[in-house]
CSV table of C-alpha atoms and ligand atoms in Angstrom, one decimal:
chain,number,residue,atom,x,y,z
A,1,MET,CA,70.1,90.6,107.1
A,2,ASP,CA,68.6,90.2,103.9
A,3,LEU,CA,67.7,86.7,102.0
A,4,ASP,CA,70.8,86.8,99.6
A,5,LEU,CA,73.4,87.6,102.2
A,6,ARG,CA,71.9,85.2,104.9
A,7,GLU,CA,72.8,82.3,102.2
A,8,LEU,CA,75.4,83.9,101.1
A,9,TYR,CA,76.9,84.2,105.3
A,10,GLN,CA,75.7,80.1,105.0
A,11,GLU,CA,77.5,79.0,102.4
A,12,VAL,CA,80.9,80.9,103.1
A,13,ILE,CA,80.6,80.0,106.3
A,14,LEU,CA,80.0,76.1,105.6
A,15,ASP,CA,82.8,76.0,103.1
A,16,HIS,CA,85.5,77.4,105.3
A,17,ASN,CA,84.7,75.2,108.0
A,18,LYS,CA,84.5,72.3,105.8
A,19,ASN,CA,87.7,72.9,104.2
A,20,PRO,CA,89.5,75.4,106.2
A,21,HIS,CA,92.5,77.3,104.6
A,22,ASN,CA,96.1,77.5,106.1
A,23,HIS,CA,95.0,75.0,108.6
A,24,LYS,CA,98.4,73.9,110.1
A,25,LYS,CA,101.1,74.0,112.6
A,26,ILE,CA,104.2,76.5,111.0
A,27,GLU,CA,107.2,74.6,112.9
A,28,ASP,CA,109.8,76.9,113.8
A,29,CYS,CA,107.5,80.2,113.4
A,30,SER,CA,108.4,83.3,114.6
A,31,HIS,CA,105.0,84.3,116.3
A,32,HIS,CA,102.5,82.2,117.7
A,33,ALA,CA,99.8,82.4,120.4
A,34,ASP,CA,96.6,80.6,121.8
A,35,GLY,CA,93.5,82.3,121.7
A,36,ASP,CA,90.6,81.1,123.8
A,37,ASN,CA,86.8,82.1,123.6
A,38,PRO,CA,85.4,80.3,126.9
A,39,LEU,CA,81.4,81.5,126.0
A,40,CYS,CA,81.9,79.0,122.8
A,41,GLY,CA,84.6,76.9,124.0
A,42,ASP,CA,86.5,78.1,120.5
A,43,GLN,CA,90.1,77.6,120.7
A,44,ILE,CA,92.4,78.7,118.0
A,45,SER,CA,96.2,78.9,117.7
A,46,VAL,CA,97.8,81.3,115.2
A,47,TYR,CA,101.2,80.5,113.7
A,48,LEU,CA,103.1,83.1,111.5
A,49,ASN,CA,106.5,83.7,110.5
A,50,THR,CA,107.3,87.4,109.4
A,51,ASP,CA,110.6,89.1,107.0
A,52,GLY,CA,110.7,92.8,108.1
A,53,ASN,CA,107.1,94.0,107.5
A,54,ILE,CA,106.1,91.5,105.8
A,55,ILE,CA,104.1,88.3,107.4
A,56,GLN,CA,105.6,85.8,104.7
A,57,ASP,CA,103.3,82.9,106.2
A,58,ILE,CA,100.3,82.5,108.6
A,59,SER,CA,98.3,79.2,109.8
A,60,PHE,CA,96.1,78.3,112.3
A,61,GLU,CA,94.8,75.5,114.6
A,62,GLY,CA,92.2,74.6,116.5
A,63,GLN,CA,88.7,73.4,117.6
A,64,GLY,CA,85.6,75.9,117.4
A,65,CYS,CA,82.2,76.6,116.1
A,66,ALA,CA,81.9,77.0,111.9
A,67,ILE,CA,82.4,81.0,112.7
A,68,SER,CA,85.3,80.9,114.6
A,69,VAL,CA,86.8,78.6,112.1
A,70,ALA,CA,85.8,80.5,108.9
A,71,SER,CA,86.7,83.7,110.5
A,72,ALA,CA,90.6,82.3,110.8
A,73,SER,CA,90.5,80.6,107.4
A,74,ILE,CA,89.4,83.9,105.6
A,75,MET,CA,91.9,86.2,108.1
A,76,THR,CA,94.6,83.7,107.2
A,77,ASP,CA,94.1,84.0,103.4
A,78,LEU,CA,93.5,88.2,103.4
A,79,ILE,CA,97.1,88.6,105.3
A,80,LYS,CA,99.6,86.3,104.2
A,81,GLY,CA,102.3,88.1,102.3
A,82,ARG,CA,100.9,91.3,103.5
A,83,SER,CA,102.4,93.8,105.4
A,84,LEU,CA,102.2,94.5,109.2
A,85,ASP,CA,100.8,97.6,108.1
A,86,PHE,CA,97.8,96.0,106.1
A,87,VAL,CA,96.8,93.9,108.8
A,88,GLN,CA,96.5,96.8,111.1
A,89,LYS,CA,94.1,98.6,108.9
A,90,LEU,CA,92.6,95.3,108.0
A,91,PHE,CA,92.2,94.6,112.0
A,92,ASN,CA,90.4,98.1,112.6
A,93,TYR,CA,88.2,97.7,109.7
A,94,PHE,CA,87.2,94.0,110.7
A,95,GLN,CA,86.8,95.2,114.1
A,96,SER,CA,84.1,97.8,113.0
A,97,LEU,CA,82.1,95.7,110.4
A,98,VAL,CA,81.5,93.4,113.2
A,99,THR,CA,80.3,95.3,116.2
A,100,GLN,CA,79.3,98.9,114.6
A,101,GLU,CA,75.7,99.8,113.6
A,102,ASP,CA,76.7,101.9,111.3
A,103,THR,CA,78.9,101.2,108.3
A,104,PRO,CA,82.3,100.2,108.8
A,105,PRO,CA,85.1,103.0,108.2
A,106,ASP,CA,86.1,103.0,103.8
A,107,PHE,CA,88.7,100.4,103.3
A,108,THR,CA,89.7,99.8,99.9
A,109,ASP,CA,92.6,98.0,99.0
A,110,LYS,CA,93.4,96.6,95.0
A,111,GLU,CA,94.5,93.2,95.9
A,112,THR,CA,92.2,92.0,98.2
A,113,SER,CA,88.5,91.6,98.0
A,114,LEU,CA,86.3,91.8,100.9
A,115,ASP,CA,83.8,90.0,99.9
A,116,GLU,CA,84.1,86.5,102.4
A,117,LEU,CA,84.8,89.3,105.3
A,118,GLN,CA,82.1,91.2,104.2
A,119,VAL,CA,79.9,88.3,104.9
A,120,LEU,CA,80.9,87.8,108.4
A,121,SER,CA,79.1,91.5,109.8
A,122,GLY,CA,76.4,88.8,109.6
A,123,VAL,CA,77.2,88.4,113.2
A,124,LYS,CA,77.0,91.9,114.8
A,125,GLN,CA,73.5,91.0,115.1
A,126,PHE,CA,74.3,87.9,117.6
A,127,PRO,CA,76.7,89.9,120.5
A,128,LEU,CA,78.0,85.9,121.5
A,129,ARG,CA,79.0,85.5,117.9
A,130,VAL,CA,81.1,88.4,117.3
A,131,LYS,CA,83.1,87.1,120.2
A,132,CYS,CA,83.7,84.3,117.8
A,133,ALA,CA,84.5,85.8,114.8
A,134,THR,CA,87.1,88.0,116.4
A,135,LEU,CA,88.8,85.1,118.5
A,136,ALA,CA,91.4,84.9,115.4
A,137,TRP,CA,91.9,88.4,115.1
A,138,GLN,CA,93.0,88.8,118.3
A,139,THR,CA,95.1,85.9,118.7
A,140,LEU,CA,96.7,87.0,116.1
A,141,GLN,CA,97.3,90.5,117.6
A,142,ALA,CA,98.5,88.6,120.6
A,143,ALA,CA,100.7,86.6,118.4
A,144,LEU,CA,102.2,89.7,117.3
A,145,ALA,CA,102.6,90.9,120.4
A,146,ASN,CA,104.6,88.0,121.9
A,147,GLN,CA,102.3,87.2,123.8
A,148,GLU,CA,101.2,83.7,124.3
A,149,SER,CA,97.4,83.7,125.0
A,150,VAL,CA,94.9,85.7,125.1
A,151,ALA,CA,91.0,85.1,125.8
A,152,THR,CA,88.3,87.1,125.3
A,153,HIS,CA,85.9,88.4,127.8
B,1,LIG,ZN1,82.4,80.2,118.6
């Protein structure tokens, strides 16, 4: 990681960890799941309401390291109000972003700035941290599949 990206990485992660976005419980949500990353001790619950194909509202609660909380905060910002198709594409993009050595597949979306998400690609140098970064996303997938809980392994 070059120096600029490292500074940006710390800034973005610390900001979101300090003031997580959409950090609350949605009562009467249509989907919910609890995610557990035992290797780090991160526990993230994701709540959402869908209206047909659209994610009307999404939030999360939980405790965890700065990376797991920042990733959940960024995720909820990016997908609120978006379609399930979009979420799936973004999920695939993010997975490759944090796990692959090569450049991830092209993903562009006029309405979405991927800058903060791309900052998280810094975790791919630290395999244990990848699970922290992907926990919220896996929990979201579980919620959408109506599974109550998911654990990273
Ligand atoms: Zn963690």
